[in-house]
Each structure stands twice: as C-alpha cells, then as structure tokens.
PDB file of C-alpha atoms in Angstrom:
ATOM      1  CA  LYS P 212     -11.831 -16.649  -3.715  1.00  0.00           C
ATOM      2  CA  LEU P 213      -9.372 -13.755  -2.172  1.00  0.00           C
ATOM      3  CA  CYS P 214      -9.533 -15.596   1.320  1.00  0.00           C
ATOM      4  CA  ASP P 215      -9.009 -19.124   0.001  1.00  0.00           C
ATOM      5  CA  LEU P 216      -5.704 -17.970  -2.325  1.00  0.00           C
ATOM      6  CA  VAL P 217      -4.446 -16.164   1.116  1.00  0.00           C
ATOM      7  CA  GLU P 218      -5.315 -19.608   2.822  1.00  0.00           C
ATOM      8  CA  ALA P 219      -3.600 -21.963   0.212  1.00  0.00           C
ATOM      9  CA  GLU P 220      -0.592 -19.551  -0.719  1.00  0.00           C
ATOM     10  CA  LEU P 221       0.280 -18.147   2.577  1.00  0.00           C
ATOM     11  CA  SER P 222      -0.907 -20.652   5.001  1.00  0.00           C
ATOM     12  CA  GLY P 223       1.818 -21.065   7.823  1.00  0.00           C
ATOM     13  CA  HIS P 224       3.368 -17.413   7.126  1.00  0.00           C
ATOM     14  CA  THR P 225       2.739 -14.739  10.088  1.00  0.00           C
ATOM     15  CA  LEU P 226       1.195 -11.986   7.837  1.00  0.00           C
ATOM     16  CA  ASN P 227      -1.276  -9.651   8.521  1.00  0.00           C
ATOM     17  CA  PHE P 228      -3.580  -7.742   6.373  1.00  0.00           C
ATOM     18  CA  PHE P 229      -5.420  -4.554   6.390  1.00  0.00           C
ATOM     19  CA  VAL P 230      -8.101  -3.525   3.979  1.00  0.00           C
ATOM     20  CA  LEU P 231     -10.265  -0.452   2.606  1.00  0.00           C
ATOM     21  CA  SER P 232     -13.787  -1.509   1.776  1.00  0.00           C
ATOM     22  CA  ARG P 233     -17.224  -0.301   0.990  1.00  0.00           C
ATOM     23  CA  VAL P 234     -19.963  -0.958   3.895  1.00  0.00           C
ATOM     24  CA  ASP P 235     -22.398  -1.800   1.217  1.00  0.00           C
ATOM     25  CA  THR P 236     -19.868  -4.598  -0.237  1.00  0.00           C
ATOM     26  CA  VAL P 237     -19.381  -6.924   3.305  1.00  0.00           C
ATOM     27  CA  ASP P 238     -21.696  -9.053   5.128  1.00  0.00           C
ATOM     28  CA  TYR P 239     -20.573 -11.169   8.232  1.00  0.00           C
ATOM     29  CA  ALA P 240     -19.542 -14.428   6.600  1.00  0.00           C
ATOM     30  CA  ILE P 241     -17.220 -12.559   4.592  1.00  0.00           C
ATOM     31  CA  LEU P 242     -16.017 -10.631   7.302  1.00  0.00           C
ATOM     32  CA  LYS P 243     -15.805 -14.067   9.926  1.00  0.00           C
ATOM     33  CA  ARG P 244     -13.849 -15.524   6.957  1.00  0.00           C
ATOM     34  CA  MET P 245     -11.493 -12.803   6.552  1.00  0.00           C
ATOM     35  CA  GLN P 246     -10.410 -12.789  10.015  1.00  0.00           C
ATOM     36  CA  GLN P 247      -9.506 -16.868   9.793  1.00  0.00           C
ATOM     37  CA  VAL P 248      -7.198 -15.993   7.227  1.00  0.00           C
ATOM     38  CA  GLY P 249      -5.149 -13.105   8.828  1.00  0.00           C
ATOM     39  CA  PHE P 250      -7.027  -9.871   8.226  1.00  0.00           C
ATOM     40  CA  LYS P 251      -6.924  -7.840  11.001  1.00  0.00           C
ATOM     41  CA  MET P 252      -8.648  -4.387  10.268  1.00  0.00           C
ATOM     42  CA  ILE P 253     -10.867  -2.860   7.620  1.00  0.00           C
ATOM     43  CA  ILE P 254     -11.120   1.301   7.274  1.00  0.00           C
ATOM     44  CA  TYR P 255     -14.503   2.168   6.128  1.00  0.00           C
ATOM     45  CA  GLY P 256     -15.207   5.845   4.559  1.00  0.00           C
ATOM     46  CA  VAL P 257     -18.652   6.204   6.165  1.00  0.00           C
ATOM     47  CA  GLU P 258     -18.070  10.023   6.560  1.00  0.00           C
ATOM     48  CA  SER P 259     -21.239  10.449   8.278  1.00  0.00           C
ATOM     49  CA  PHE P 260     -24.229   8.765  10.075  1.00  0.00           C
ATOM     50  CA  SER P 261     -26.682  11.487   8.924  1.00  0.00           C
ATOM     51  CA  ASN P 262     -28.964   9.994   5.814  1.00  0.00           C
ATOM     52  CA  LYS P 263     -28.957  13.611   4.679  1.00  0.00           C
ATOM     53  CA  ILE P 264     -25.622  14.378   4.611  1.00  0.00           C
ATOM     54  CA  LEU P 265     -24.728  11.065   2.965  1.00  0.00           C
ATOM     55  CA  LEU P 266     -27.353  12.097   0.110  1.00  0.00           C
ATOM     56  CA  ASP P 267     -25.546  15.680  -0.096  1.00  0.00           C
ATOM     57  CA  MET P 268     -22.187  13.384  -0.547  1.00  0.00           C
ATOM     58  CA  GLN P 269     -23.701  10.929  -3.250  1.00  0.00           C
ATOM     59  CA  LYS P 270     -22.353   8.184  -0.844  1.00  0.00           C
ATOM     60  CA  LYS P 271     -24.614   5.812  -3.039  1.00  0.00           C
ATOM     61  CA  VAL P 272     -24.488   3.403  -0.353  1.00  0.00           C
ATOM     62  CA  LYS P 273     -26.720   0.678  -1.896  1.00  0.00           C
ATOM     63  CA  GLY P 274     -29.892   0.431   0.760  1.00  0.00           C
ATOM     64  CA  ASP P 275     -32.453   2.459   1.511  1.00  0.00           C
ATOM     65  CA  ASP P 276     -30.969   3.512   4.861  1.00  0.00           C
ATOM     66  CA  GLN P 277     -27.767   4.285   4.361  1.00  0.00           C
ATOM     67  CA  ALA P 278     -26.599   4.937   7.698  1.00  0.00           C
ATOM     68  CA  VAL P 279     -28.107   1.780   9.229  1.00  0.00           C
ATOM     69  CA  ILE P 280     -26.434  -0.045   6.785  1.00  0.00           C
ATOM     70  CA  ALA P 281     -22.980   1.618   7.609  1.00  0.00           C
ATOM     71  CA  LEU P 282     -23.606   0.760  11.611  1.00  0.00           C
ATOM     72  CA  LYS P 283     -24.565  -2.647  10.691  1.00  0.00           C
ATOM     73  CA  ALA P 284     -21.196  -3.195   8.880  1.00  0.00           C
ATOM     74  CA  VAL P 285     -19.069  -2.204  11.280  1.00  0.00           C
ATOM     75  CA  GLU P 286     -20.993  -3.634  14.142  1.00  0.00           C
ATOM     76  CA  ASP P 287     -20.731  -6.951  11.911  1.00  0.00           C
ATOM     77  CA  THR P 288     -16.786  -6.048  11.509  1.00  0.00           C
ATOM     78  CA  VAL P 289     -16.186  -6.067  15.014  1.00  0.00           C
ATOM     79  CA  ARG P 290     -18.219  -8.820  16.127  1.00  0.00           C
ATOM     80  CA  ALA P 291     -16.414 -11.384  13.575  1.00  0.00           C
ATOM     81  CA  GLY P 292     -13.175 -10.353  15.575  1.00  0.00           C
ATOM     82  CA  LEU P 293     -11.731  -7.717  13.255  1.00  0.00           C
ATOM     83  CA  ILE P 294     -10.822  -3.719  13.596  1.00  0.00           C
ATOM     84  CA  ALA P 295     -13.184  -1.382  12.439  1.00  0.00           C
ATOM     85  CA  ARG P 296     -11.526   1.911  11.557  1.00  0.00           C
ATOM     86  CA  LEU P 297     -13.991   4.645  10.552  1.00  0.00           C
ATOM     87  CA  ASN P 298     -13.126   7.926   8.847  1.00  0.00           C
ATOM     88  CA  LEU P 299     -15.507  10.742   9.469  1.00  0.00           C
ATOM     89  CA  ILE P 300     -16.262  14.450   7.879  1.00  0.00           C
ATOM     90  CA  LEU P 301     -17.789  16.436  10.728  1.00  0.00           C
ATOM     91  CA  PHE P 302     -18.285  19.806   9.301  1.00  0.00           C
ATOM     92  CA  TYR P 303     -19.591  19.234   5.452  1.00  0.00           C
ATOM     93  CA  PRO P 304     -20.578  22.213   3.964  1.00  0.00           C
ATOM     94  CA  THR P 305     -24.297  21.162   4.533  1.00  0.00           C
ATOM     95  CA  THR P 306     -23.873  20.106   7.850  1.00  0.00           C
ATOM     96  CA  ARG P 307     -26.603  20.948  10.645  1.00  0.00           C
ATOM     97  CA  LEU P 308     -26.070  20.242  14.308  1.00  0.00           C
ATOM     98  CA  GLU P 309     -28.608  17.839  14.432  1.00  0.00           C
ATOM     99  CA  ASP P 310     -26.251  16.071  11.730  1.00  0.00           C
ATOM    100  CA  ILE P 311     -23.649  16.110  13.876  1.00  0.00           C
ATOM    101  CA  LYS P 312     -25.284  14.811  16.833  1.00  0.00           C
ATOM    102  CA  ILE P 313     -26.363  11.666  14.977  1.00  0.00           C
ATOM    103  CA  THR P 314     -23.317  11.064  13.877  1.00  0.00           C
ATOM    104  CA  ILE P 315     -21.226  11.442  17.096  1.00  0.00           C
ATOM    105  CA  ASP P 316     -23.953   9.847  19.209  1.00  0.00           C
ATOM    106  CA  ASN P 317     -23.615   6.989  16.819  1.00  0.00           C
ATOM    107  CA  SER P 318     -19.571   6.896  16.868  1.00  0.00           C
ATOM    108  CA  ILE P 319     -19.996   6.654  20.635  1.00  0.00           C
ATOM    109  CA  LYS P 320     -21.716   3.543  20.654  1.00  0.00           C
ATOM    110  CA  LEU P 321     -19.189   2.061  18.065  1.00  0.00           C
ATOM    111  CA  MET P 322     -16.461   3.058  20.094  1.00  0.00           C
ATOM    112  CA  GLU P 323     -17.645   1.480  23.213  1.00  0.00           C
ATOM    113  CA  LEU P 324     -17.806  -1.868  20.971  1.00  0.00           C
ATOM    114  CA  GLY P 325     -13.909  -1.224  19.718  1.00  0.00           C
ATOM    115  CA  ALA P 326     -14.013   0.689  16.606  1.00  0.00           C
ATOM    116  CA  ILE P 327     -11.768   3.473  15.861  1.00  0.00           C
ATOM    117  CA  ILE P 328     -12.996   6.840  15.058  1.00  0.00           C
ATOM    118  CA  ASP P 329     -10.654   9.005  12.406  1.00  0.00           C
ATOM    119  CA  PRO P 330     -12.590  12.159  12.759  1.00  0.00           C
ATOM    120  CA  PHE P 331     -11.834  14.861  10.072  1.00  0.00           C
ATOM    121  CA  THR P 332     -13.059  18.182  10.693  1.00  0.00           C
ATOM    122  CA  TYR P 333     -13.658  20.473   7.429  1.00  0.00           C
ATOM    123  CA  VAL P 334     -13.362  19.345   3.615  1.00  0.00           C
ATOM    124  CA  GLU P 335     -10.088  20.341   2.225  1.00  0.00           C
ATOM    125  CA  SER P 336     -10.855  21.938  -1.131  1.00  0.00           C
ATOM    126  CA  TYR P 337      -8.737  20.286  -4.204  1.00  0.00           C
ATOM    127  CA  SER P 338      -8.654  21.833  -7.448  1.00  0.00           C
ATOM    128  CA  GLY P 339     -10.886  19.487  -9.955  1.00  0.00           C
ATOM    129  CA  ALA P 340     -13.043  18.188  -7.200  1.00  0.00           C
ATOM    130  CA  PRO P 341     -16.768  18.706  -7.933  1.00  0.00           C
ATOM    131  CA  ILE P 342     -17.506  20.017  -4.660  1.00  0.00           C
ATOM    132  CA  THR P 343     -15.312  23.097  -5.600  1.00  0.00           C
ATOM    133  CA  THR P 344     -17.731  24.374  -8.349  1.00  0.00           C
ATOM    134  CA  GLN P 345     -20.864  24.736  -5.889  1.00  0.00           C
ATOM    135  CA  GLY P 346     -19.889  27.980  -4.805  1.00  0.00           C
ATOM    136  CA  PHE P 347     -19.311  26.735  -0.935  1.00  0.00           C
ATOM    137  CA  GLU P 348     -17.195  29.966   1.115  1.00  0.00           C
ATOM    138  CA  THR P 349     -13.530  28.718   1.592  1.00  0.00           C
ATOM    139  CA  VAL P 350     -10.549  29.506   3.981  1.00  0.00           C
ATOM    140  CA  ASN P 351      -7.081  29.434   3.349  1.00  0.00           C
ATOM    141  CA  ARG P 352      -5.222  28.021   6.355  1.00  0.00           C
ATOM    142  CA  LYS P 353      -1.477  27.930   7.206  1.00  0.00           C
ATOM    143  CA  TYR P 354       0.498  25.478   9.856  1.00  0.00           C
ATOM    144  CA  SER P 355       2.776  26.672  11.929  1.00  0.00           C
ATOM    145  CA  MET P 356       6.143  23.808  11.991  1.00  0.00           C
ATOM    146  CA  GLU P 357       7.427  24.728  15.211  1.00  0.00           C
ATOM    147  CA  ASP P 358       9.850  22.353  15.010  1.00  0.00           C
ATOM    148  CA  MET P 359      11.281  23.851  11.736  1.00  0.00           C
ATOM    149  CA  GLY P 360      10.570  27.673  12.633  1.00  0.00           C
ATOM    150  CA  GLU P 361       8.437  28.024   9.379  1.00  0.00           C
ATOM    151  CA  GLU P 362       5.002  28.160   7.996  1.00  0.00           C
ATOM    152  CA  ILE P 363       3.213  25.918   5.520  1.00  0.00           C
ATOM    153  CA  GLU P 364       0.224  26.608   3.728  1.00  0.00           C
ATOM    154  CA  VAL P 365      -2.290  23.559   3.092  1.00  0.00           C
ATOM    155  CA  PRO P 366      -5.467  23.321   0.839  1.00  0.00           C
ATOM    156  CA  ASP P 367      -7.999  25.617   1.661  1.00  0.00           C
ATOM    157  CA  VAL P 368     -10.861  24.110   3.563  1.00  0.00           C
ATOM    158  CA  ILE P 369     -14.759  24.643   2.681  1.00  0.00           C
ATOM    159  CA  LEU P 370     -17.053  26.194   5.386  1.00  0.00           C
ATOM    160  CA  PRO P 371     -20.281  24.906   6.697  1.00  0.00           C
ATOM    161  CA  GLN P 372     -23.016  27.027   5.300  1.00  0.00           C
ATOM    162  CA  ASP P 373     -25.084  27.018   8.390  1.00  0.00           C
ATOM    163  CA  PRO P 374     -23.812  30.045  10.677  1.00  0.00           C
ATOM    164  CA  ILE P 375     -24.384  28.021  13.778  1.00  0.00           C
ATOM    165  CA  VAL P 376     -22.477  25.323  12.793  1.00  0.00           C
ATOM    166  CA  ARG P 377     -19.866  27.722  11.587  1.00  0.00           C
ATOM    167  CA  GLU P 378     -19.671  29.222  14.779  1.00  0.00           C
ATOM    168  CA  VAL P 379     -19.484  25.634  16.626  1.00  0.00           C
ATOM    169  CA  ALA P 380     -17.190  24.248  14.582  1.00  0.00           C
ATOM    170  CA  LYS P 381     -14.560  27.464  15.448  1.00  0.00           C
ATOM    171  CA  GLU P 382     -15.374  27.237  18.845  1.00  0.00           C
ATOM    172  CA  ALA P 383     -14.903  23.778  19.313  1.00  0.00           C
ATOM    173  CA  LEU P 384     -11.490  23.576  17.400  1.00  0.00           C
ATOM    174  CA  GLU P 385     -10.212  26.537  19.684  1.00  0.00           C
ATOM    175  CA  LEU P 386     -11.759  24.867  22.845  1.00  0.00           C
ATOM    176  CA  LYS P 387     -10.244  21.432  22.266  1.00  0.00           C
ATOM    177  CA  PRO P 388      -6.456  22.110  22.995  1.00  0.00           C
ATOM    178  CA  LYS P 389      -8.033  23.363  26.544  1.00  0.00           C
ATOM    179  CA  ILE P 390      -9.488  20.270  27.281  1.00  0.00           C
ATOM    180  CA  ASP P 391      -6.540  17.991  26.093  1.00  0.00           C
ATOM    181  CA  GLU P 392      -4.665  19.540  28.952  1.00  0.00           C
ATOM    182  CA  LYS P 393      -7.907  19.119  31.402  1.00  0.00           C
ATOM    183  CA  ILE P 394      -7.410  15.089  30.911  1.00  0.00           C
ATOM    184  CA  LYS P 395      -3.786  15.111  30.891  1.00  0.00           C
ATOM    185  CA  LEU P 396      -3.724  16.711  33.879  1.00  0.00           C
ATOM    186  CA  LYS P 397      -6.335  14.443  35.500  1.00  0.00           C
ATOM    187  CA  TYR P 398      -4.704  11.333  34.490  1.00  0.00           C
ATOM    188  CA  THR P 399      -0.973  12.548  34.879  1.00  0.00           C
ATOM    189  CA  TRP P 400      -0.774  12.070  31.129  1.00  0.00           C
ATOM    190  CA  LYS P 401       2.522  13.444  29.615  1.00  0.00           C
ATOM    191  CA  ASP P 402       2.383  11.964  26.210  1.00  0.00           C
ATOM    192  CA  LYS P 403       0.438  12.941  23.234  1.00  0.00           C
ATOM    193  CA  LEU P 404      -3.209  11.477  24.100  1.00  0.00           C
ATOM    194  CA  PRO P 405      -3.977   8.569  23.165  1.00  0.00           C
ATOM    195  CA  ALA P 406      -6.036   8.365  19.865  1.00  0.00           C
ATOM    196  CA  PRO P 407      -9.507   7.190  20.898  1.00  0.00           C
ATOM    197  CA  VAL P 408      -8.901   9.610  23.480  1.00  0.00           C
ATOM    198  CA  ASN P 409      -7.699  12.421  21.277  1.00  0.00           C
ATOM    199  CA  THR P 410     -11.196  11.743  19.254  1.00  0.00           C
ATOM    200  CA  LEU P 411     -13.557  11.643  22.011  1.00  0.00           C
ATOM    201  CA  SER P 412     -11.963  15.359  23.171  1.00  0.00           C
ATOM    202  CA  LEU P 413     -12.979  16.633  20.264  1.00  0.00           C
ATOM    203  CA  PHE P 414     -16.273  15.513  20.233  1.00  0.00           C
ATOM    204  CA  LYS P 415     -16.349  16.709  23.883  1.00  0.00           C
ATOM    205  CA  ALA P 416     -15.464  20.176  22.732  1.00  0.00           C
ATOM    206  CA  ILE P 417     -18.080  20.149  19.865  1.00  0.00           C
ATOM    207  CA  TYR P 418     -20.734  19.186  22.084  1.00  0.00           C
ATOM    208  CA  ILE P 419     -19.788  21.743  24.752  1.00  0.00           C
ATOM    209  CA  SER P 420     -19.924  24.513  22.093  1.00  0.00           C
ATOM    210  CA  ALA P 421     -23.311  22.953  20.556  1.00  0.00           C
ATOM    211  CA  GLY P 422     -24.775  23.142  24.475  1.00  0.00           C
ATOM    212  CA  PHE P 423     -25.247  19.162  24.290  1.00  0.00           C
ATOM    213  CA  ASP P 424     -24.525  17.118  27.128  1.00  0.00           C
ATOM    214  CA  THR P 425     -20.903  15.551  27.472  1.00  0.00           C
ATOM    215  CA  GLU P 426     -21.509  12.954  30.055  1.00  0.00           C
ATOM    216  CA  LYS P 427     -21.350   9.914  27.963  1.00  0.00           C
ATOM    217  CA  ILE P 428     -18.379  10.993  26.279  1.00  0.00           C
ATOM    218  CA  ASP P 429     -16.566  12.026  29.707  1.00  0.00           C
ATOM    219  CA  SER P 430     -17.679   8.085  30.960  1.00  0.00           C
ATOM    220  CA  LEU P 431     -15.977   7.161  27.759  1.00  0.00           C
ATOM    221  CA  ILE P 432     -12.739   8.842  28.381  1.00  0.00           C
ATOM    222  CA  ASP P 433     -12.519   7.754  31.966  1.00  0.00           C
ATOM    223  CA  LYS P 434     -12.567   4.027  30.392  1.00  0.00           C
TER     224      LYS P 434
END
C-alpha cells in the first residue's frame, strides 16, 4: 500500500528513500516493488548469523532458523536491486569463537554479493537496558579527541564472558590499525579506508587473533 501511494503521489519526482526493516517482514515481491518506486536501501539489524546468539539476544525472528531467514532476506534484497546494509554485534557477552566465525563467514559471502556490513564490536551499557541487570562485566572507555585536545567518556562496554573471546577481541582491536596501515601501503591509499575495506580489516584482525585462515578476506580486500 505504501509503494502504491508513493507511486501515485510522487510519480515524476526524483526522490530516493531508505528504510529500516526486520528480516522477517519482507519478501522478494515486496522488495522488488519497493525498488520500482524509488526505494534504494534497507538497513537490517541482523546482529549475528549464529542462532545461539540470536536466541540469547531474544531477537524473536519468526521461524525455526533465524539465521537462514536473515540470510535469505539480505540475498533477496540484493537480488531485487536494493542496497542491503546490515548491523552486526561481534562480541556479544555470550559469544563464543564459533559464533564469531559463523557471523563473519556469512558476512563475507554477503559482501561478495554487494551487501554493506556495519560491524559493532562490544555491546554498550546504557542505563535501564535489560542487559545491564544480567551481571555481565563492564569496562569504562575514553576516546581521545585529538583535534579538540581532550578526552571524552563514552558508555561502558559489556565484555564477553568467554576468556578466549575476550582476549581475541582485545588483540584484534589492537592489531587492526596495523592492518589498516599495511593495506594503505600496499595500495598507496592516503585517505581513510573505504567502508567495506575497513570492515574487512576488522574481520582480518579478528581471524588472525583467533588463528583462522584469512585467505577469503584477503581476496575480497584485493577485489
């Protein structure tokens, strides 16, 4: 109905739209219709491709296999000619290494199709959020604002429970700037890395820290 209204009332106007959606409320027919009337991009809060983590997060995606539903929604979005943009949380408090690998492996496949991945590392702790009452360990952070000559405090982050994941996360975030510099040097790139390459750099840092093979990530960075 919304697409019909857009077509009827805004036909002839060069307007583009983006929307936020759940992965379980779209299908290919709706996505294709949206593309026809000027919708350009859909942002999905996928968060993870591990069913265990999705259950821990209480995502409540309709269906038995939440991860498969998310994958199909993104694939259908790209196939319909829309840009699919995904938000992920890599180091959710209950995450294990296998959950991270499942999420990153599937993210790489979707990036090869043209999806945009926006990975967030830790869960941020906001007062009143249910997750803050579950007894997870938090740590305070400060960001240095070099251009302003001062530090600003940001919300505490909730650390992963698994000590291996916690160490991998710490090592990866320390390693990523070095990987960024190697990529810039290899391609004589002087500006900030393009967003997809920045995402892949983070994935590579995590895989190196976890002892996983980075061949597919390196190949996609080259592309």
